[in-house]
Amino acid sequence: MKKEAGAARGTRGQSGPAARTGRARSAPRVPPAASRPPVLAAADPADASAAARSLWFVLVALALARAALAFLPGMWWWGANTLRFVAPAWGWSLWAIAAAMLIPSVARRAMPAFSRTGDALVAHPALVALACAAFALLVWSLPDRLYFVGDFMMRLGSALGQVPPENVFPQATPLDLLLHYRLPVWLRSQLGVEPLVTERVLGAIKAALLAGLGVAYARALRLNGGTGLAAAAIVIFGGYLGLFTGFGKALGELVVITACIGVCAMWMVHEGRGLLLMGATLALGILLHRSGALLLVPAAVAWIAWFRRFGGGGRWSRWDVALGLALPAGALAFAMPRMLVTFTATDREHLALGSAAQGGAGLAGVLAALVSRVHLADALDHVLLLSPLAVALPFVALPLLRHARRRPDAAVVAAFALVATLTILLVHPRQGELRDWDVFAPSAVALSLALAWVVGETLRAAPRHAWLAPAVVCAALAPAVVWIGQGTDVPRGIARVRAYLIEEPRRPDPERAQLWAWLGVRHMADRRREAAAEAYREAAAIAPSPRFLVEWAIAEADLGHTRDAQAILLRAAARGPNMAGVWLTLATITADLGELEAARGYARRALELDPKNRAAADLLSRLEGADTLASAQRRSPAR
């Protein structure tokens, strides 16, 4: 009882007659959110101290691991070796600042500044708006120039009219299409704004919203000072910021939506408000992307906790409660048919890929893939990359379990962590772990929400460990900024992809072939023709599909190796005899060699397969015209 009373006094601040004295008036201003007593009991100080010590040990281990991995070969821990592939000057500078904050004496000196910043953010909305604008400017200043993540190139090419949209957006929802296809295409046609600029503007807006939600989450947890700043930083600074630097996909919006649902859940549990916003945000997430339905789990836990604490007296029958429940239910009913089709056609492959990699099928294959050493390492890499401190979650939460059992908000964050963990463990991205990390970005936000709650409870109940707040802020910020900064450095980004391809562990052949082909496209864009030909040759050696063979042939033709290109295309035609594009490319290359009769035969074959192919018809017309002209010249008398 004494411990709880002491914690309550520390949280409430002064009250009663003493608050009206001159001494009380001279005390620092306490932000309104922190002046309210916590609605739920604080953790035991002894347990919180144990959790704080665990947090410090994990932060030190992470700092040492990130430094060591910058010098070690191998790509087992690609989620933590980002310092190996960035400019040393600024990458190591950020690491050094974060490492310095792990020294207690240094962190204690920095603590007053962090506390004042946290208090100011909680107390002054205008300052929050300014911080959000500054954060958006930071993300805007680090554009993605590598175009590696997910289907970045295909989506950008579709908006530019280079790739048919039906090839890029077969599973996209109408809302995803509106934001990331129709809007960029319209702005380009009407105002001349390039699609990449549109996506970067949208990304900066999402970054500002995420920053505001990070602060709102700290306020919802009744945190202030350095502790509140640490909780906000954990939510804000994650590798998922890379989705805001030009990539156009609804998973970026889902990152913001996940954070918003976390804020609403804490409002519901602590204060009994936010039900309508929760329902509207959840409905928006479901309509944006099918994985938004996973957020129904923590949302349901929040609804149950609200009903137990605040649902009495007929409050459950209010209009906002009914609408808050009806909105996600309606969105789910609307989206469910499309979700089922997508799961049958596409999402099952995410599990089947893991089974195939382990040489099994069905449930046995899924389980074998789940426990494989490479997959478990990749799952940990996703966590290290996207939520840099989330590996501390089990170690810091363990001492607080006794306290957490009495907290309904702990059940909410546990639901976030459970859904995120299962998603990261069970899903095997189609294009590989390194490239399709965007699939796990919303899950990483869920882990960040859970960790922010655990760290907040730890430092609130163990004020003598409050100096850890600067360490937490810097430990979250440094790897996140290093990661998104890596996308601006094309040569180092390419070096990272090549290391992933040629160093241990060896990746499945389909993944390696896709990555070599991406390198070929990337080198062609940079006019590095020899490197492009090498990359395509590697892709075709692994998976000699007509597509890879044609791309390799085009790269060889660009180098002037026309005869080699023809031989490669003949292999492609043998493997894809019904592909008009293969025959058309072969006809073009053969014509360049002066073999007009053979070229006409290849062009006719392309037209037989695709009678509406205008390029094949034009090529055949030119070839026949050239033959007619040559015949006329042979018949004309010599002068």
XYZ file of C-alpha atoms in Angstrom:
639
model
C 0.000 0.000 0.000
C 2.804 2.401 0.827
C 4.448 1.753 -2.518
C 1.202 2.396 -4.388
C 0.547 5.546 -2.401
C 4.038 6.811 -3.148
C 3.591 6.136 -6.829
C 0.241 7.915 -6.803
C 1.730 10.955 -5.037
C 4.530 11.116 -7.602
C 2.029 11.046 -10.411
C -0.565 13.436 -9.039
C 1.849 16.127 -8.018
C 0.868 18.606 -5.248
C -2.691 19.331 -4.204
C -4.548 20.942 -1.314
C -3.396 24.016 0.630
C 0.264 23.461 -0.100
C -0.456 23.873 -3.787
C -1.530 27.485 -3.114
C 1.728 28.486 -1.431
C 4.530 30.355 -3.098
C 6.618 27.213 -3.047
C 3.961 25.382 -5.047
C 3.695 28.213 -7.547
C 7.432 28.069 -8.192
C 7.342 24.351 -9.039
C 7.692 23.351 -12.687
C 4.520 23.273 -14.717
C 3.136 19.731 -14.931
C 1.445 18.830 -18.219
C -2.311 18.216 -17.935
C -2.095 14.629 -19.166
C 0.443 13.745 -16.497
C -1.360 15.605 -13.691
C -4.188 13.091 -13.757
C -3.690 9.984 -11.625
C -3.302 6.731 -13.524
C -6.556 4.844 -13.750
C -4.798 1.556 -13.073
C -2.264 0.499 -10.474
C 1.427 0.998 -11.177
C 3.884 -1.876 -11.272
C 5.810 -2.954 -8.208
C 9.038 -0.881 -8.020
C 11.183 -3.976 -7.472
C 9.749 -5.687 -10.542
C 10.098 -2.479 -12.539
C 13.755 -2.156 -11.514
C 14.423 -5.687 -12.730
C 12.706 -4.848 -16.016
C 14.787 -1.664 -16.339
C 18.008 -3.579 -15.841
C 16.931 -6.076 -18.486
C 16.171 -3.192 -20.844
C 19.634 -1.714 -20.368
C 21.355 -5.043 -20.969
C 19.401 -5.608 -24.197
C 20.182 -2.098 -25.448
C 23.886 -2.634 -24.806
C 23.796 -6.024 -26.540
C 22.016 -4.521 -29.559
C 24.536 -1.687 -29.852
C 27.474 -4.085 -29.700
C 25.843 -6.490 -32.176
C 25.121 -3.759 -34.728
C 28.717 -2.564 -34.508
C 30.221 -6.056 -34.811
C 28.004 -7.081 -37.725
C 29.254 -4.122 -39.745
C 32.585 -5.938 -40.073
C 31.520 -9.573 -40.318
C 30.773 -11.358 -43.621
C 27.565 -13.248 -44.134
C 23.923 -12.186 -44.318
C 22.400 -14.265 -41.551
C 21.620 -11.068 -39.649
C 20.732 -8.726 -42.492
C 18.268 -6.898 -40.264
C 21.037 -5.660 -37.964
C 24.064 -5.168 -40.238
C 22.874 -1.964 -41.925
C 25.989 -0.102 -40.736
C 27.949 -2.253 -43.177
C 26.170 -0.659 -46.142
C 25.968 3.054 -45.278
C 28.361 5.969 -45.487
C 30.550 5.586 -42.391
C 30.560 9.266 -41.456
C 26.916 9.689 -40.614
C 26.022 6.058 -39.952
C 28.650 5.618 -37.257
C 27.959 9.080 -35.870
C 24.388 8.091 -35.098
C 25.566 4.803 -33.628
C 28.110 6.600 -31.410
C 25.479 8.979 -30.046
C 23.141 6.090 -29.235
C 26.000 4.134 -27.638
C 27.043 7.122 -25.521
C 23.531 7.364 -24.084
C 23.953 3.865 -22.659
C 26.551 5.242 -20.243
C 24.533 6.187 -17.120
C 26.526 9.345 -16.358
C 26.111 10.641 -19.914
C 22.406 9.781 -20.025
C 21.773 11.516 -16.679
C 23.344 14.698 -17.998
C 21.105 14.551 -21.062
C 17.993 13.646 -19.081
C 16.824 17.200 -18.241
C 16.722 18.164 -21.910
C 14.809 14.996 -22.801
C 12.385 15.558 -19.916
C 11.687 19.140 -20.940
C 11.119 18.031 -24.526
C 8.715 15.301 -23.431
C 6.785 17.656 -21.168
C 6.568 20.290 -23.890
C 5.234 17.802 -26.432
C 2.572 16.642 -24.007
C 1.545 20.149 -22.974
C 1.637 22.152 -26.220
C -0.272 20.930 -29.297
C 1.370 23.611 -31.449
C 4.767 22.150 -30.617
C 3.489 18.689 -31.581
C 2.404 20.078 -34.957
C 5.847 21.618 -35.433
C 7.539 18.334 -34.513
C 5.309 16.458 -36.985
C 6.235 18.912 -39.742
C 9.946 18.522 -38.941
C 9.609 14.746 -39.010
C 7.818 14.882 -42.370
C 10.675 17.035 -43.678
C 13.203 14.452 -42.471
C 11.435 11.668 -44.364
C 11.047 13.879 -47.441
C 14.791 14.587 -47.432
C 15.617 10.858 -47.664
C 13.884 9.682 -50.867
C 14.118 6.084 -51.987
C 16.354 5.935 -55.060
C 16.949 2.194 -54.992
C 13.352 1.110 -55.823
C 13.966 -2.297 -54.282
C 11.193 -2.963 -51.800
C 8.229 -5.063 -52.906
C 6.829 -4.178 -56.316
C 8.153 -0.593 -56.237
C 9.282 -0.575 -59.877
C 6.105 -2.182 -61.183
C 3.817 0.204 -59.325
C 5.802 3.211 -60.442
C 5.882 1.882 -64.006
C 2.125 1.378 -63.956
C 1.501 4.962 -62.891
C 3.829 6.095 -65.691
C 1.891 4.027 -68.235
C 4.748 1.553 -68.797
C 3.128 -1.493 -67.158
C -0.541 -2.515 -67.498
C -2.265 -1.865 -64.152
C -3.995 -5.262 -64.198
C -0.531 -6.848 -63.995
C 0.350 -4.842 -60.881
C -2.861 -4.500 -58.890
C -4.702 -7.830 -59.157
C -5.280 -8.026 -55.382
C -5.493 -4.287 -54.647
C -8.636 -2.904 -53.064
C -10.491 -0.008 -54.733
C -9.165 2.350 -52.054
C -5.584 1.219 -52.655
C -6.082 1.762 -56.391
C -7.507 5.234 -55.769
C -4.571 6.369 -53.651
C -1.688 4.712 -55.452
C -2.792 4.500 -59.064
C -5.695 6.748 -60.013
C -4.540 9.765 -57.981
C -0.924 9.740 -59.284
C -2.126 9.159 -62.859
C -4.645 12.028 -62.597
C -2.125 14.446 -61.086
C 0.343 13.599 -63.837
C -2.176 14.131 -66.620
C -3.719 17.302 -65.168
C -0.878 19.046 -63.350
C 2.269 17.364 -64.639
C 3.209 16.042 -61.195
C 5.320 12.912 -61.485
C 3.908 9.840 -59.684
C 7.043 9.448 -57.564
C 6.633 13.005 -56.291
C 3.001 12.284 -55.453
C 3.985 9.210 -53.461
C 6.685 11.127 -51.618
C 4.188 13.827 -50.659
C 1.770 11.175 -49.420
C 4.649 9.585 -47.538
C 5.555 12.842 -45.816
C 1.929 13.267 -44.747
C 1.878 9.734 -43.342
C 5.151 10.400 -41.524
C 3.642 13.495 -39.898
C 0.566 11.522 -38.862
C 2.707 8.755 -37.384
C 4.703 11.294 -35.381
C 1.498 12.815 -34.007
C 0.129 9.388 -33.150
C 3.349 8.471 -31.354
C 2.932 11.477 -29.082
C -0.790 10.743 -28.696
C 0.040 7.186 -27.643
C 2.371 8.451 -24.922
C -0.367 10.799 -23.729
C -2.917 7.975 -23.770
C -0.561 5.976 -21.544
C -0.433 8.969 -19.133
C 3.299 9.374 -19.659
C 5.236 12.611 -19.654
C 8.806 13.853 -19.517
C 11.588 11.595 -20.745
C 9.461 8.489 -20.289
C 6.763 9.868 -22.567
C 9.366 10.859 -25.152
C 10.843 7.348 -25.050
C 7.447 5.712 -25.582
C 6.683 8.044 -28.489
C 10.097 7.404 -30.063
C 9.602 3.644 -29.959
C 6.383 4.019 -31.977
C 7.682 6.656 -34.376
C 11.146 5.379 -35.252
C 10.996 2.063 -37.039
C 12.179 0.618 -40.313
C 8.612 0.975 -41.562
C 9.481 4.618 -42.252
C 10.989 3.271 -45.466
C 7.440 2.908 -46.801
C 7.076 6.711 -46.646
C 9.979 7.548 -48.966
C 8.261 6.941 -52.314
C 6.765 3.451 -52.253
C 3.110 3.496 -53.273
C 1.201 0.747 -51.512
C -1.584 0.602 -48.934
C 0.723 -1.044 -46.391
C 2.093 2.451 -45.741
C -1.342 3.680 -44.733
C -1.810 0.529 -42.671
C 1.253 1.478 -40.612
C -0.482 4.711 -39.607
C -3.796 2.946 -39.057
C -2.186 0.399 -36.725
C -0.718 3.209 -34.637
C -4.092 4.982 -34.572
C -5.851 1.842 -33.367
C -3.267 1.567 -30.608
C -4.074 5.110 -29.466
C -7.818 4.495 -29.615
C -7.457 1.248 -27.673
C -5.691 3.044 -24.825
C -8.306 5.786 -24.802
C -11.024 3.165 -24.550
C -9.353 1.240 -21.733
C -8.180 4.228 -19.695
C -10.844 6.859 -20.307
C -13.794 5.148 -21.960
C -13.609 7.245 -25.145
C -12.453 6.807 -28.716
C -14.956 4.110 -29.690
C -16.196 5.808 -32.841
C -12.701 6.687 -34.028
C -11.627 3.110 -33.354
C -14.463 1.758 -35.502
C -13.865 4.210 -38.344
C -10.106 3.583 -38.381
C -10.557 -0.163 -38.286
C -13.044 -0.013 -41.175
C -10.607 2.090 -43.184
C -7.826 -0.435 -42.568
C -10.002 -3.331 -43.739
C -10.981 -1.441 -46.894
C -7.386 -0.456 -47.651
C -5.685 -3.836 -47.367
C -6.794 -7.345 -46.531
C -4.256 -7.652 -43.703
C -6.115 -4.846 -41.946
C -8.551 -7.533 -40.777
C -5.849 -8.794 -38.391
C -6.342 -5.618 -36.366
C -9.758 -6.939 -35.366
C -8.041 -9.042 -32.684
C -6.533 -6.242 -30.531
C -9.574 -4.085 -31.281
C -11.874 -6.808 -29.926
C -9.773 -7.062 -26.744
C -10.058 -3.282 -26.321
C -13.826 -3.453 -26.789
C -14.111 -6.156 -24.129
C -11.974 -4.155 -21.706
C -14.093 -1.043 -22.350
C -17.313 -2.933 -21.749
C -16.058 -4.290 -18.424
C -14.858 -0.896 -17.160
C -17.229 1.589 -18.768
C -20.102 -0.328 -20.362
C -22.430 -0.221 -17.366
C -25.397 2.070 -16.926
C -26.587 1.594 -20.496
C -23.517 3.253 -22.032
C -23.132 0.263 -24.371
C -26.359 1.308 -26.139
C -25.234 4.813 -27.123
C -25.238 5.730 -30.812
C -21.474 6.214 -31.018
C -20.905 2.753 -29.543
C -23.296 1.176 -32.035
C -21.747 3.034 -34.968
C -18.237 2.199 -33.787
C -19.155 -1.478 -33.964
C -21.163 -1.229 -37.176
C -18.460 0.454 -39.274
C -15.851 -2.331 -39.124
C -18.563 -4.974 -39.380
C -19.875 -3.373 -42.561
C -16.379 -2.961 -43.995
C -15.595 -6.594 -43.277
C -18.822 -7.756 -44.928
C -18.029 -5.637 -47.993
C -14.409 -6.782 -48.273
C -14.841 -10.438 -47.329
C -15.600 -11.820 -50.832
C -12.488 -10.168 -52.262
C -10.438 -11.359 -49.258
C -11.498 -14.962 -49.796
C -10.631 -14.843 -53.493
C -7.265 -13.257 -52.760
C -6.469 -15.787 -50.073
C -7.292 -18.665 -52.408
C -5.364 -17.233 -55.355
C -2.420 -15.510 -53.682
C -2.063 -15.600 -49.919
C -1.951 -19.376 -49.711
C 1.319 -19.134 -51.629
C 2.883 -17.288 -48.703
C 2.522 -20.477 -46.656
C 3.139 -22.844 -49.561
C 6.453 -21.148 -50.324
C 7.749 -22.072 -46.910
C 6.557 -25.644 -47.348
C 8.201 -25.940 -50.770
C 11.472 -24.574 -49.412
C 11.495 -27.395 -46.870
C 10.580 -30.023 -49.446
C 7.268 -30.813 -47.797
C 3.593 -30.218 -48.330
C 0.555 -29.483 -46.222
C 0.682 -28.899 -42.487
C 3.915 -30.869 -42.073
C 5.648 -28.649 -44.610
C 4.348 -25.481 -42.965
C 5.610 -26.621 -39.562
C 8.988 -27.636 -41.003
C 9.338 -24.220 -42.612
C 8.289 -22.548 -39.374
C 11.101 -24.051 -37.317
C 13.845 -23.948 -39.935
C 16.972 -22.143 -38.834
C 17.024 -19.773 -41.807
C 13.367 -18.809 -41.393
C 13.706 -18.137 -37.674
C 16.758 -15.977 -38.369
C 14.818 -14.088 -41.052
C 11.906 -13.534 -38.672
C 14.275 -12.047 -36.121
C 15.850 -9.942 -38.871
C 12.473 -8.447 -39.738
C 12.010 -7.453 -36.110
C 15.529 -5.981 -35.855
C 15.025 -3.987 -39.033
C 11.461 -2.754 -38.635
C 11.058 -2.351 -34.862
C 14.677 -1.924 -33.743
C 14.108 -2.437 -30.010
C 11.303 -4.991 -30.070
C 13.672 -7.871 -29.330
C 13.754 -6.428 -25.797
C 10.021 -7.029 -25.366
C 10.073 -10.530 -23.796
C 13.025 -9.701 -21.526
C 11.524 -6.469 -20.206
C 7.971 -7.794 -19.983
C 8.883 -10.924 -18.029
C 9.439 -9.166 -14.663
C 6.155 -7.283 -15.148
C 3.950 -10.336 -15.740
C 2.522 -10.317 -12.229
C 1.581 -6.671 -12.659
C 0.315 -7.143 -16.220
C -2.235 -9.775 -15.217
C -4.165 -7.061 -13.396
C -4.114 -4.600 -16.294
C -6.701 -4.671 -19.103
C -4.465 -2.450 -21.225
C -1.780 -5.124 -20.916
C -4.201 -7.549 -22.561
C -4.565 -5.148 -25.478
C -0.831 -4.812 -26.076
C -0.441 -8.572 -25.645
C -2.981 -9.030 -28.459
C -0.989 -6.647 -30.663
C 2.218 -8.557 -29.940
C 0.620 -11.967 -30.487
C -0.872 -11.121 -33.889
C 2.384 -9.498 -34.996
C 4.515 -12.443 -33.890
C 2.313 -15.017 -35.621
C 2.305 -12.984 -38.831
C 6.083 -12.656 -38.899
C 6.562 -16.342 -38.162
C 3.965 -17.812 -40.523
C 4.267 -15.651 -43.646
C 6.887 -16.382 -46.317
C 6.924 -13.486 -48.821
C 6.788 -14.455 -52.491
C 9.734 -12.289 -53.553
C 11.900 -13.207 -50.594
C 12.543 -11.966 -47.098
C 14.915 -9.144 -48.016
C 12.752 -7.578 -50.704
C 9.239 -8.052 -49.328
C 9.877 -6.672 -45.854
C 6.968 -4.271 -46.419
C 4.606 -7.195 -45.744
C 5.627 -7.086 -42.073
C 5.602 -3.309 -41.537
C 2.158 -3.129 -39.809
C 3.165 -6.063 -37.580
C 6.303 -4.181 -36.588
C 4.193 -1.183 -35.529
C 2.119 -3.516 -33.360
C 5.315 -4.742 -31.673
C 6.413 -1.138 -31.164
C 3.096 -0.315 -29.476
C 3.545 -3.245 -27.104
C 7.144 -2.314 -26.290
C 6.246 1.353 -25.714
C 3.670 0.260 -23.128
C 6.169 -2.036 -21.377
C 8.912 0.611 -21.315
C 6.474 3.247 -20.116
C 5.263 1.086 -17.235
C 8.853 0.189 -16.348
C 10.195 3.727 -16.152
C 7.046 5.087 -14.488
C 7.313 2.605 -11.627
C 11.137 2.781 -11.361
C 11.943 6.513 -11.457
C 15.562 5.967 -10.440
C 16.033 4.294 -13.840
C 14.455 7.218 -15.703
C 17.889 7.997 -17.193
C 17.225 5.104 -19.592
C 14.809 7.322 -21.533
C 17.523 9.084 -23.597
C 19.094 5.692 -24.332
C 15.768 4.344 -25.579
C 15.094 7.379 -27.776
C 18.512 7.255 -29.446
C 18.540 3.456 -29.741
C 15.268 3.618 -31.671
C 16.168 6.652 -33.776
C 19.663 5.679 -34.964
C 18.950 2.356 -36.774
C 15.693 3.659 -38.252
C 17.340 6.725 -39.812
C 20.316 4.647 -40.980
C 17.912 2.236 -42.667
C 15.835 4.781 -44.568
C 19.003 6.679 -45.446
C 20.356 3.551 -47.089
C 17.681 3.800 -49.769
C 19.174 7.069 -50.993
C 22.596 5.492 -51.640
C 22.180 3.335 -54.747
C 25.703 1.812 -54.921
C 25.641 0.709 -51.278
C 22.073 -0.524 -51.609
C 23.086 -2.664 -54.579
C 26.072 -3.951 -52.623
C 23.690 -5.094 -49.901
C 21.544 -7.018 -52.383
C 24.619 -8.683 -53.936
C 25.883 -9.681 -50.492
C 22.518 -11.245 -49.742
C 22.770 -13.200 -52.992
C 26.312 -14.536 -52.765
C 26.963 -14.818 -49.019
C 25.610 -17.330 -46.529
C 22.949 -18.504 -45.987
C 22.117 -19.696 -49.493
C 18.647 -18.631 -50.531
C 16.101 -20.697 -52.520
C 16.686 -20.637 -56.266
C 13.438 -18.799 -57.172
C 14.299 -15.987 -54.778
C 17.863 -15.734 -56.061
C 16.711 -15.661 -59.676
C 14.256 -12.850 -58.964
C 16.917 -10.806 -57.172
C 19.470 -11.267 -59.983
C 16.801 -10.129 -62.442
C 16.089 -7.060 -60.296
C 19.798 -6.254 -60.316
C 19.714 -6.495 -64.101
C 16.866 -3.975 -64.291
C 18.626 -1.698 -61.823
C 21.921 -1.808 -63.755
C 20.136 -1.152 -67.048
C 18.511 1.921 -65.522
C 21.972 3.118 -64.483
C 23.364 2.344 -67.982
C 25.741 -0.270 -66.568
C 25.222 -2.680 -69.459
C 27.939 -5.184 -68.660
C 26.760 -5.509 -65.043
C 23.187 -5.869 -66.308
C 24.155 -8.663 -68.710
C 26.000 -10.458 -65.922
C 22.997 -10.200 -63.598
C 20.568 -11.488 -66.226
C 22.963 -14.322 -67.068
C 22.954 -15.366 -63.404
C 19.163 -15.212 -63.278
C 18.815 -17.323 -66.441
C 21.361 -19.849 -65.182
C 19.266 -20.404 -62.057
C 15.843 -20.272 -63.719
C 16.050 -20.322 -67.556
C 12.550 -18.985 -68.084
C 11.666 -17.209 -71.344
C 11.399 -13.922 -69.450
C 14.902 -14.078 -67.984
C 16.367 -15.317 -71.271
C 14.795 -12.449 -73.233
C 16.078 -9.882 -70.719
C 19.554 -11.404 -70.910
C 19.443 -11.344 -74.712
C 18.446 -7.655 -74.780
C 21.322 -6.807 -72.436
C 23.762 -8.692 -74.671
C 22.392 -6.924 -77.757
C 22.935 -3.552 -76.062
C 26.579 -4.542 -75.667
C 26.794 -5.300 -79.405
C 26.778 -9.061 -78.903
C 23.986 -9.561 -81.429
C 24.856 -13.125 -82.396
C 24.947 -14.172 -78.741
C 21.593 -12.449 -78.214
C 20.096 -14.420 -81.120
C 21.298 -17.725 -79.656
C 19.799 -16.846 -76.267
C 16.487 -15.902 -77.890
C 16.336 -19.199 -79.749
C 16.571 -20.903 -76.341
C 13.774 -18.652 -75.074
C 11.594 -19.508 -78.088
C 12.130 -23.205 -77.473
C 10.998 -22.777 -73.846
C 8.123 -20.422 -74.662
C 6.906 -21.367 -78.137
C 3.539 -19.665 -77.594
C 4.882 -16.312 -76.373
C 4.510 -13.686 -79.075
C 6.911 -11.306 -77.372
C 9.747 -13.809 -77.557
C 9.280 -14.296 -81.315
C 9.018 -10.546 -81.901
C 12.296 -9.883 -80.068
C 13.943 -12.736 -81.963
C 12.701 -11.283 -85.267
C 14.132 -7.872 -84.387
C 17.554 -9.232 -83.403
C 17.687 -11.493 -86.469
C 16.852 -8.551 -88.731
C 19.741 -6.620 -87.187
C 21.991 -9.486 -88.272
C 20.759 -9.073 -91.859
C 19.000 -12.460 -91.967
C 15.779 -11.050 -93.404
C 14.121 -14.294 -94.478
C 14.470 -15.828 -91.028
C 13.396 -12.543 -89.427
C 10.193 -12.495 -91.512
C 9.398 -16.028 -90.394
C 9.810 -15.080 -86.740
C 7.674 -11.954 -87.192
C 4.917 -14.010 -88.867
C 4.994 -16.444 -85.937
C 4.547 -13.525 -83.530
C 1.528 -12.302 -85.521
C -0.008 -15.779 -85.583
C 0.156 -15.885 -81.789
C -1.024 -12.290 -81.342
C -2.842 -10.976 -84.457
C -3.381 -7.570 -82.800
C 0.311 -7.048 -82.089
C 0.984 -3.741 -83.845
C 4.740 -3.894 -83.326
C 4.950 -7.306 -85.012
C 2.820 -6.116 -87.933
C 4.974 -3.011 -88.425
C 8.183 -5.049 -88.273
C 6.890 -7.572 -90.805
C 5.781 -4.755 -93.118
C 9.247 -3.177 -92.961
C 10.946 -6.516 -93.583
C 8.762 -7.278 -96.602
C 9.316 -3.765 -97.918
C 13.061 -4.194 -97.554
C 12.873 -7.494 -99.443
C 10.853 -5.882 -102.274
C 13.355 -3.052 -102.518
C 16.272 -5.497 -102.620
C 14.577 -7.514 -105.395
C 13.945 -4.359 -107.435
C 17.540 -3.329 -107.086
C 18.697 -6.745 -108.296
C 16.437 -6.540 -111.383
C 17.386 -2.988 -112.369
C 20.169 -2.709 -115.080
C 23.544 -1.587 -113.902
C 24.542 1.853 -114.965
